Coordinates of C-alpha atoms in Angstrom, one line a residue:
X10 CA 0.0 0.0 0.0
X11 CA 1.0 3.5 -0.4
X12 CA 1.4 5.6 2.5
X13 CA -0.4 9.2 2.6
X14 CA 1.6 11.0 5.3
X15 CA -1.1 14.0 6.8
X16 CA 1.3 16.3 8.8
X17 CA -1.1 17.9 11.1
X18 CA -4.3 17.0 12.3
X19 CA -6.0 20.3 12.8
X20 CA -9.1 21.5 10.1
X21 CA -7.8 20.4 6.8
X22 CA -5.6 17.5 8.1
X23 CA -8.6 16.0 10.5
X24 CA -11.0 16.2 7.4
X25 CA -8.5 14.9 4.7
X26 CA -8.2 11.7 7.0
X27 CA -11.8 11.5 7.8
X28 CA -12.8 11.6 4.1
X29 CA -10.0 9.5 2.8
X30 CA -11.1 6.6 5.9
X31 CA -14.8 6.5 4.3
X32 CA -13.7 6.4 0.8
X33 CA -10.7 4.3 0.6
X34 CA -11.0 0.9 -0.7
X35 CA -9.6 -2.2 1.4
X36 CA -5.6 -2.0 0.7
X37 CA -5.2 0.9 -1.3
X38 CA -3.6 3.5 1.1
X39 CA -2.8 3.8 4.1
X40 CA -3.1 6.9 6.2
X41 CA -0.6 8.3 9.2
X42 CA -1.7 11.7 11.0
X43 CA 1.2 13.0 12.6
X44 CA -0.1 15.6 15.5
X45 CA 1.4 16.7 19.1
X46 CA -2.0 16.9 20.5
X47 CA -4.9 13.9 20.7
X48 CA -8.2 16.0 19.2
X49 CA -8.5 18.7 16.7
X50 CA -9.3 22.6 18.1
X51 CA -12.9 23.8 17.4
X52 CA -11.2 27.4 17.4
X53 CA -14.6 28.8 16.9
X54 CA -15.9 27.9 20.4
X55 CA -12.7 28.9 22.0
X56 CA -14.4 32.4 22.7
X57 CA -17.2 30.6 24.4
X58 CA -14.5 28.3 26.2
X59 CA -12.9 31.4 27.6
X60 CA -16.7 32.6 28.5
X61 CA -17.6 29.2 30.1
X62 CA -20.5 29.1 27.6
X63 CA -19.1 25.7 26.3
X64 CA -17.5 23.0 28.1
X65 CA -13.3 22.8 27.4
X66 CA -13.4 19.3 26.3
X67 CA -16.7 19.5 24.0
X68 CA -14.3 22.0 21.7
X69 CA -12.1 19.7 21.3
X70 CA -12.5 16.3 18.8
X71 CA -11.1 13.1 19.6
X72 CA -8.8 11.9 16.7
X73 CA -8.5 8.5 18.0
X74 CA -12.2 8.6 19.0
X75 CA -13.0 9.3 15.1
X76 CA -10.4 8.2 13.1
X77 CA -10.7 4.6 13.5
X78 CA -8.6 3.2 10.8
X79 CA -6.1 5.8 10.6
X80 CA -2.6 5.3 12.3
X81 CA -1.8 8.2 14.8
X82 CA 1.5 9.5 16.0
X83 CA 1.9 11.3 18.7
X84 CA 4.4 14.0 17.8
X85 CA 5.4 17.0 16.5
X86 CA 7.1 17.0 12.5
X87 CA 10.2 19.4 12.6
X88 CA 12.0 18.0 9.4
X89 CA 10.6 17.5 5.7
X90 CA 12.9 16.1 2.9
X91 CA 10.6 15.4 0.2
X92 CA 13.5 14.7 -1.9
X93 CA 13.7 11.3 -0.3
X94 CA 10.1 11.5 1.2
X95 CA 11.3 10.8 4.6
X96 CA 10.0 13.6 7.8
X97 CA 11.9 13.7 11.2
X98 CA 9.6 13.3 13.7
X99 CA 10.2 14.2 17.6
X100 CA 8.2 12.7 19.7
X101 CA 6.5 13.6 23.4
X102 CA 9.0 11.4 24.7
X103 CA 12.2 9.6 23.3
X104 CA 14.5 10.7 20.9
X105 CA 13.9 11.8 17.3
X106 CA 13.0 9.8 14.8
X107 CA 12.8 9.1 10.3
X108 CA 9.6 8.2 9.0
X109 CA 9.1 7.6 5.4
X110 CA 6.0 8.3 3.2
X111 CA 4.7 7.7 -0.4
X112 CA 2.6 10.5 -0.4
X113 CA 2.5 14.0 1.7
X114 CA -0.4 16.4 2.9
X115 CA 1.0 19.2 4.8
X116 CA -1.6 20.5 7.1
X117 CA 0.6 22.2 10.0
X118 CA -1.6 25.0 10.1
X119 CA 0.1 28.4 11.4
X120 CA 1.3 29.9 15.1
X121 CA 0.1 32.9 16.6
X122 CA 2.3 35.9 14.9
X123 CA 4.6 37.5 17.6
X124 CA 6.8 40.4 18.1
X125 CA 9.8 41.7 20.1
X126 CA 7.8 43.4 22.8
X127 CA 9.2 43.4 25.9
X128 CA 7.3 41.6 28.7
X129 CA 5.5 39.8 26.5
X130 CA 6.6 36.6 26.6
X131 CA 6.9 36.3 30.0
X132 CA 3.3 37.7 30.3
X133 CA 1.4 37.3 27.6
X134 CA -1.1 34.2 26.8
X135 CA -2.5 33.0 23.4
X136 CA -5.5 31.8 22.5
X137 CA -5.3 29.2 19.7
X138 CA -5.7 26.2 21.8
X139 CA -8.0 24.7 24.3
X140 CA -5.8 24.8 27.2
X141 CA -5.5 28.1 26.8
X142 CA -8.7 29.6 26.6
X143 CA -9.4 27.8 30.0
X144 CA -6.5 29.1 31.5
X145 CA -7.5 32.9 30.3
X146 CA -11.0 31.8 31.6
X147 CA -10.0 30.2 35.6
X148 CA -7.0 33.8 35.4
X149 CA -10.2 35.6 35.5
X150 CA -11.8 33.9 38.6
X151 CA -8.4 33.7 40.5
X152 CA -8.3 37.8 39.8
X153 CA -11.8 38.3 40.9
X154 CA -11.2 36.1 44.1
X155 CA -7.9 38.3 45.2
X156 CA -9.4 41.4 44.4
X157 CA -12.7 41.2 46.1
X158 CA -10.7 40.7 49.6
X159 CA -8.5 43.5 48.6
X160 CA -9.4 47.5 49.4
X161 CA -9.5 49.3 46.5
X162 CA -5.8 50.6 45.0
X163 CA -3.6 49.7 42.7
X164 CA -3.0 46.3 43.2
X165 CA -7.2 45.6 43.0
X166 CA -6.9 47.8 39.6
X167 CA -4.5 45.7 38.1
X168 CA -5.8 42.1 39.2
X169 CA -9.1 43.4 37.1
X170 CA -7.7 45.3 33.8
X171 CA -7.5 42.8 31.1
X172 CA -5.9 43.2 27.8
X173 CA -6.2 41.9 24.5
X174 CA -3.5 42.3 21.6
X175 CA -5.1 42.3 17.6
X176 CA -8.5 43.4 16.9
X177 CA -9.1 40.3 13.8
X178 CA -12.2 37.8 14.8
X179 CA -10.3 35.5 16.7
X180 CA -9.4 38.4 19.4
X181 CA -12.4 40.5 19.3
X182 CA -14.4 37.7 20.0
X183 CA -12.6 36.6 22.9
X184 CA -12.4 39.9 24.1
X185 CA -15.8 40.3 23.8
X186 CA -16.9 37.0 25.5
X187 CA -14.6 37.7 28.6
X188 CA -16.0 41.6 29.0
X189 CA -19.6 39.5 28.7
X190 CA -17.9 37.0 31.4
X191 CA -16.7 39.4 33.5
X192 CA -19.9 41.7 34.0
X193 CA -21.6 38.9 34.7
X194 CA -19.4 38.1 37.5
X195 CA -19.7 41.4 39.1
X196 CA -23.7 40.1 40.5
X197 CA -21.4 37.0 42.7
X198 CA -18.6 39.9 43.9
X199 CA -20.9 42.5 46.1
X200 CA -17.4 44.0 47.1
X201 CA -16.4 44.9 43.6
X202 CA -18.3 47.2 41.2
X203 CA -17.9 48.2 37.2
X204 CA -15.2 50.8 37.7
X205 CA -13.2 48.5 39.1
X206 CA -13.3 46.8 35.6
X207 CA -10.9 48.1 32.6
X208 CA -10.7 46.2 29.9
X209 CA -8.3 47.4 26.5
X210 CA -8.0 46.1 23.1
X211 CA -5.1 47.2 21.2
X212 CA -5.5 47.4 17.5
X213 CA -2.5 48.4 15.1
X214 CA -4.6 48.8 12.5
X215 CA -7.7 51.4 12.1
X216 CA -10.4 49.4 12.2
X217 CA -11.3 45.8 13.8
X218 CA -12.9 43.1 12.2
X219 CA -10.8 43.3 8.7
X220 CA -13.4 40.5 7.0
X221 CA -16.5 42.9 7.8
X222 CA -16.9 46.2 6.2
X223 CA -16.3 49.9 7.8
X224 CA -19.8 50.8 9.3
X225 CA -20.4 47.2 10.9
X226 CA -17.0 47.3 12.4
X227 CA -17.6 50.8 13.8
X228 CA -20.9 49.5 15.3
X229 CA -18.8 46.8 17.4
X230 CA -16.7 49.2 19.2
X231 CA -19.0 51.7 19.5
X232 CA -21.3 48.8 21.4
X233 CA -17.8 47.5 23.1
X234 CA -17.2 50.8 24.3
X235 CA -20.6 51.2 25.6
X236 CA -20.1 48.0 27.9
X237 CA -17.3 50.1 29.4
X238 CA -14.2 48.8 27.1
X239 CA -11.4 51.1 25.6
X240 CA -10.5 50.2 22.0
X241 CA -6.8 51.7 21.0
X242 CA -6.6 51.7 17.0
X243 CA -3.7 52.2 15.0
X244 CA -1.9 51.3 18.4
X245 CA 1.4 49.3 19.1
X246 CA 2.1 47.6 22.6
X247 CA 5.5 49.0 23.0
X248 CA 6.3 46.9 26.6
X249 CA 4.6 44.6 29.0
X250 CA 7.1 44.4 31.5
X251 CA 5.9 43.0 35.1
X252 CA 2.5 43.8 33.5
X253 CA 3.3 47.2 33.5
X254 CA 1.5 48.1 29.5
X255 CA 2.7 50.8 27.4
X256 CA 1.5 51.7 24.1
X257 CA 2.4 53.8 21.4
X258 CA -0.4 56.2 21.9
X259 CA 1.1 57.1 25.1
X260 CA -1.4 55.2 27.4
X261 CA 0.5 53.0 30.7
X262 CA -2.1 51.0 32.9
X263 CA -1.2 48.1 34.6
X264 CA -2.7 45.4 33.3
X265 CA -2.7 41.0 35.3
X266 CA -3.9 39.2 32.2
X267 CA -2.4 40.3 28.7
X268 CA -3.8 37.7 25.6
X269 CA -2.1 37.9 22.2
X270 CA -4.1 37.6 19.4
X271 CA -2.3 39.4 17.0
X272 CA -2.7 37.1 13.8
X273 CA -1.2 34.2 12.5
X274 CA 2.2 33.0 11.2
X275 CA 3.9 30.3 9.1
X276 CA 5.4 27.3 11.5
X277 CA 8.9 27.0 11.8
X278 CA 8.7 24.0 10.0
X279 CA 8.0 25.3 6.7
X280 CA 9.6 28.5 7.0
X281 CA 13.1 27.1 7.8
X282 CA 12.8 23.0 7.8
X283 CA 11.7 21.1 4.2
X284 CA 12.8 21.6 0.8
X285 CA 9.2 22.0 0.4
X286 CA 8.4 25.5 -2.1
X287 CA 7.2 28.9 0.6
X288 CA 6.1 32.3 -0.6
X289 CA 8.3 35.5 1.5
X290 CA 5.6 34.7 4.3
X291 CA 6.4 30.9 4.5
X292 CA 3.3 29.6 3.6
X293 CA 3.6 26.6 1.2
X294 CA 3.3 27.4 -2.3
X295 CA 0.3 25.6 -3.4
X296 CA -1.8 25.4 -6.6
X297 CA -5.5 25.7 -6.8
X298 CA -5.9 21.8 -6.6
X299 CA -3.5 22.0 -3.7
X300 CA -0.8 20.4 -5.2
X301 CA 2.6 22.1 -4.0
X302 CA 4.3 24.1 -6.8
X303 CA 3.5 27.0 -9.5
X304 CA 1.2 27.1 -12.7
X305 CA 4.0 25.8 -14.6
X306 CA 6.0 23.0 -11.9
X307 CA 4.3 20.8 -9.7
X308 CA 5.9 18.6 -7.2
X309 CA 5.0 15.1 -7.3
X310 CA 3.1 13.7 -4.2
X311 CA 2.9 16.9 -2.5
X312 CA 0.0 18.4 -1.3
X313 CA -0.9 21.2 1.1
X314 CA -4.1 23.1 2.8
X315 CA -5.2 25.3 5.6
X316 CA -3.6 28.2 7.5
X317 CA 0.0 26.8 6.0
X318 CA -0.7 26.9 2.2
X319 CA -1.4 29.9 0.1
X320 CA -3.9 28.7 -2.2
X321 CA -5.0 30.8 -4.9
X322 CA -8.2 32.2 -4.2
X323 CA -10.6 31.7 -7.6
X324 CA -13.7 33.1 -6.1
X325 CA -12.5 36.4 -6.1
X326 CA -9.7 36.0 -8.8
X327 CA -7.3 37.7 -6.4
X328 CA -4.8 37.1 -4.0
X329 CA -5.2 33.8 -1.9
X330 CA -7.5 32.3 0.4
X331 CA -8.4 33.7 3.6
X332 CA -7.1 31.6 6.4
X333 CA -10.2 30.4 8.5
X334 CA -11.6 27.8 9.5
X335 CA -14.4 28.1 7.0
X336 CA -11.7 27.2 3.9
X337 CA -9.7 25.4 6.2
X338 CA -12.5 22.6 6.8
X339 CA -13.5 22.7 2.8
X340 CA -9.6 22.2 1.5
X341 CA -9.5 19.2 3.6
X342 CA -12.1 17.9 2.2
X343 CA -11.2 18.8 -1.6
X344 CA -8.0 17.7 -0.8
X345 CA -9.1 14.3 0.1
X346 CA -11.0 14.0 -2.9
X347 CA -8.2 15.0 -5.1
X348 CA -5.7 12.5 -3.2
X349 CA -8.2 9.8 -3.9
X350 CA -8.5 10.9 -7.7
X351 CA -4.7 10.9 -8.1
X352 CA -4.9 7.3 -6.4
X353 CA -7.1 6.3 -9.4
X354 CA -5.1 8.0 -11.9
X355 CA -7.8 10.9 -12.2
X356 CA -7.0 14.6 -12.9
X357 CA -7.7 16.5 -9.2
X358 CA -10.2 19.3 -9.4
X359 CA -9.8 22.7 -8.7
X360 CA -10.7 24.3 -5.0
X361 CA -13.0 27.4 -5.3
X362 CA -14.8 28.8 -2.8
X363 CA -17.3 31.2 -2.7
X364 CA -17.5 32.8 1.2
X365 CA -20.8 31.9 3.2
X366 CA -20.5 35.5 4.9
X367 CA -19.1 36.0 8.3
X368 CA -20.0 35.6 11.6
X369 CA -18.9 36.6 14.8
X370 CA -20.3 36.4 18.7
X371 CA -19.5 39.5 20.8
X372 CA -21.0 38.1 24.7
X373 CA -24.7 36.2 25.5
X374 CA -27.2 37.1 23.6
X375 CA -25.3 39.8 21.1
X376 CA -23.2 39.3 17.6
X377 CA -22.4 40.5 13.9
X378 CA -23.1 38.7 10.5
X379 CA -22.1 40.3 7.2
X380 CA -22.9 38.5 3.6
X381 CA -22.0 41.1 1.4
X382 CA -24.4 43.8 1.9
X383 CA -26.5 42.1 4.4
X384 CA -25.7 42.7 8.2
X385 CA -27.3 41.8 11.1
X386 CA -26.5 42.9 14.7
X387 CA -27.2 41.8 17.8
X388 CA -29.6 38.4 19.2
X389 CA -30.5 37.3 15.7
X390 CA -27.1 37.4 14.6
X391 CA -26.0 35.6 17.8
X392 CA -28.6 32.9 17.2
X393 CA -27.3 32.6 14.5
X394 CA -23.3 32.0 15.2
X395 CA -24.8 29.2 17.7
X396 CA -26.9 27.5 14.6
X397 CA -24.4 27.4 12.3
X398 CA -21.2 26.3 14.3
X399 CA -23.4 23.2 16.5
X400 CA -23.9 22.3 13.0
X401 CA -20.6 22.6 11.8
X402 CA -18.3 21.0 14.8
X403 CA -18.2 17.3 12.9
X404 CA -19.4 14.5 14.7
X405 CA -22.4 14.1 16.5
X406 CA -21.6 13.7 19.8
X407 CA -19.8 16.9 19.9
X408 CA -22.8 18.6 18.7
X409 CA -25.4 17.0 21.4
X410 CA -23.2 18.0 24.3
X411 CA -22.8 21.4 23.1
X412 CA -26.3 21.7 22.5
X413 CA -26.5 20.1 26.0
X414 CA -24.3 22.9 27.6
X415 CA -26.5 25.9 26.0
X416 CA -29.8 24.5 27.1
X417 CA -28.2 23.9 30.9
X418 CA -27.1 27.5 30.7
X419 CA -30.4 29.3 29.5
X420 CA -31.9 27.8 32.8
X421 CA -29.5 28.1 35.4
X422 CA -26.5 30.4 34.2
X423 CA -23.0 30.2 33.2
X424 CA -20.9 27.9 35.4
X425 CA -18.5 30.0 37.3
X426 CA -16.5 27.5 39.1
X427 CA -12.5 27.7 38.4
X428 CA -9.8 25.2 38.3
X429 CA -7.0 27.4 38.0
X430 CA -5.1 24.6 40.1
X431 CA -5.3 21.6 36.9
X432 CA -2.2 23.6 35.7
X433 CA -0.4 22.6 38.9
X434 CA -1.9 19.5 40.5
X435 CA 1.0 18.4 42.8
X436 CA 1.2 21.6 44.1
X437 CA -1.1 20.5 47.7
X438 CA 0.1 17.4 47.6
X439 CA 3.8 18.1 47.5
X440 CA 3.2 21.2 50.2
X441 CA 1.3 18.4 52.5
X442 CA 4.2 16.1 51.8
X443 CA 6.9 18.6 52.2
X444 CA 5.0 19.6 55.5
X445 CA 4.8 15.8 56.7
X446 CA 8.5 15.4 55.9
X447 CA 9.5 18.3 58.0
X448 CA 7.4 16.8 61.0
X449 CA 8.8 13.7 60.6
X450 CA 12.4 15.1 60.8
X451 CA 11.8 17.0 63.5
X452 CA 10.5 14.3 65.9
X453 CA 13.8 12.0 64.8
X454 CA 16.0 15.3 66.2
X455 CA 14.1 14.9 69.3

């Protein structure tokens, strides 16, 4: 059999396997995902992670779970030599490793773009993944616990200012769910009151929201800043040290919780680590039938889609395709198609896409929807996000628990419990143990 090598198992590579498991006949290929983490990101829930309007693990889906007859590896690719179609693969645990394929789809999707600002790495948190929308979400509680047994001062002014880096959907969103969250909160903590709240959302650009046009994007920071929020366009975060924020417009604040959602950037891997074609951003250089190479060179048994290719975009006839999980989610399932044709000795079809509109949630019960002239603001629009992605996140069960979640929530609330300590478990028990060791030493003295 030959061997389709998916590197990546987020969007495109988790729908490439699942469409090439259902239409693969008995012994023609066999397919290897090769993926650090177990599930594939929902990245449009994370927002409603971060709000605890959907449960962590229901935005995430099991590859194992669904993927039945696909072989999984647990591991990260950091080498690609398609000139002898081998990858390097390093896994959780044990050294490095060659692994040789037939055929390659290279789904690695993209990183979160950074800068050299200083503080921010030390301070900053992103929000691309599941652990980390919960960990933005139980940073929250911990702050409102501290500061509501705390007078008020500057140390109760920092624990509750919150600031977000990147105005596109991805940040907005979570920024918007989190000022929802927050608010919300302020009904549990008698002691603490709305001007203790200050929540910023820096924006280099002039304008948020880059897939909507001007007016609805002016509509969604007017209504952010009439929930209390400042919004700082054509701003830079100069520094972050300590949590001490300065930005180029002169404002300083101090601010606990800093996320980074300033865009997205080619992996290492394909900027620095294959022999595979990249354009100057280090995307991979991909046809419109998502075969890797130009109009006039192709590269045998090479395929790419997602956040990591720049696919030509033939709706619109210019420029590439925008990377969301909208195209993401139909190249992967092109690109299965058009591995299975080439399988048969078929000519693969082009990818064209014409955009559904987009859609955006901005706290309960309010969001945007733009399809080319139409807009809609506010409940409808929110009812609508909820339609649309429960019926988008694959698999069934995924969608019943969701749908589970909302109608628990409509009747008694958002759950507001945090377990900031899951990110360090052993922390009592090693204290109890340290204490219990000390004891015991003590009585031998005596």
């Amino acid at each position: 059999m030959r061997r389709i090598l998916v590197v990546g198992g987020g969007y495109a590579g988790f729908y490439t396997a699942w469409r090439l498991e259902k239409k693969l006949r008995r012994g023609e290929a066999e397919v290897v995902v090769v993926d650090p983490r177990p599930y594939m990101t929902y990245q449009p829930f994370l927002p409603e992670v971060v709000a605890g309007s959907v449960e962590a693990r229901h935005a995430a889906v099991s590859l194992r779970r669904n993927l039945k007859h696909t072989k999984l590896v647990a591991g990260m690719v950091t080498g690609i030599s398609h000139a002898d179609k081998t990858v390097t693969i390093h896994p959780a645990d044990g050294p490095d490793y060659q692994l040789t394929y037939d055929v390659i789809a290279v789904t690695a999707g993209a990183v979160t773009r950074t800068f050299d600002v200083p503080g921010v790495a030390d301070r900053a948190i992103g929000m691309k993944h599941v652990e980390e929308a919960v960990a933005i979400r139980d940073r929250l509680f911990t702050a409102f616990d501290e500061a509501a047994g705390l007078e008020p001062g500057p140390r109760r002014r920092k624990l509750l200012t919150v600031t977000f880096v990147g105005g596109g959907f991805s940040g907005v969103e979570g920024f918007a769910e989190l000022l929802s969250l927050a608010r919300s909160l302020l009904k549990k903590y008698p002691e603490l009151s709305e001007d203790d709240l200050a929540f910023h959302l820096v924006e280099a650009t002039g304008r948020i929201l880059p897939e909507v046009s001007d007016k609805p994007g002016e509509w969604v920071v007017k209504m952010l800043e009439k929930r209390g929020a400042a919004v700082h366009l054509n701003t830079f975060m100069q520094s972050a040290d300590d949590g001490h924020v300065v930005l180029s417009d002169g404002t300083e604040f101090d601010s606990e919780l800093i996320v980074w959602t300033a865009g997205n950037a080619a992996t290492r891997l394909l900027r620095n680590h294959t022999d595979l074609p990249h354009n100057e951003r280090g995307l991979v250089q991909v046809r419109a039938d998502l075969r890797i190479g130009t109009e006039t060179e192709v590269i045998p048994d090479a395929w790419a889609a997602g956040d990591d290719a720049a696919v030509p975009d033939l709706a619109s006839g210019k420029g590439y395709t925008v990377p969301n999980a909208q195209n993401a989610v139909r190249q992967g399932k092109v690109l299965a198609k058009n591995l299975l044709r080439s399988l048969r000795g078929r000519e693969p079809k082009n990818y064209v896409h014409h955009s559904l509109g987009v859609i955006a949630t901005l706290g309960l019960g309010s969001g945007i929807f733009q399809y080319k002239r139409i807009v809609i603001k506010g409940l409808l629009a929110w009812l609508m996000h909820r339609g649309y992605h429960v019926l988008a996140v694959p698999t069934w069960d995924r969608k019943m628990r969701v749908l589970s979640i909302w109608l628990v929530a409509f009747f008694y609330g958002r759950d507001i419990v945090s377990l900031a300590s899951v990110q360090s478990p052993r922390e009592a028990f090693a204290s109890e143990a340290k204490k219990t060791e000390a004891t015991t030493e003590t009585v031998r003295v005596s």
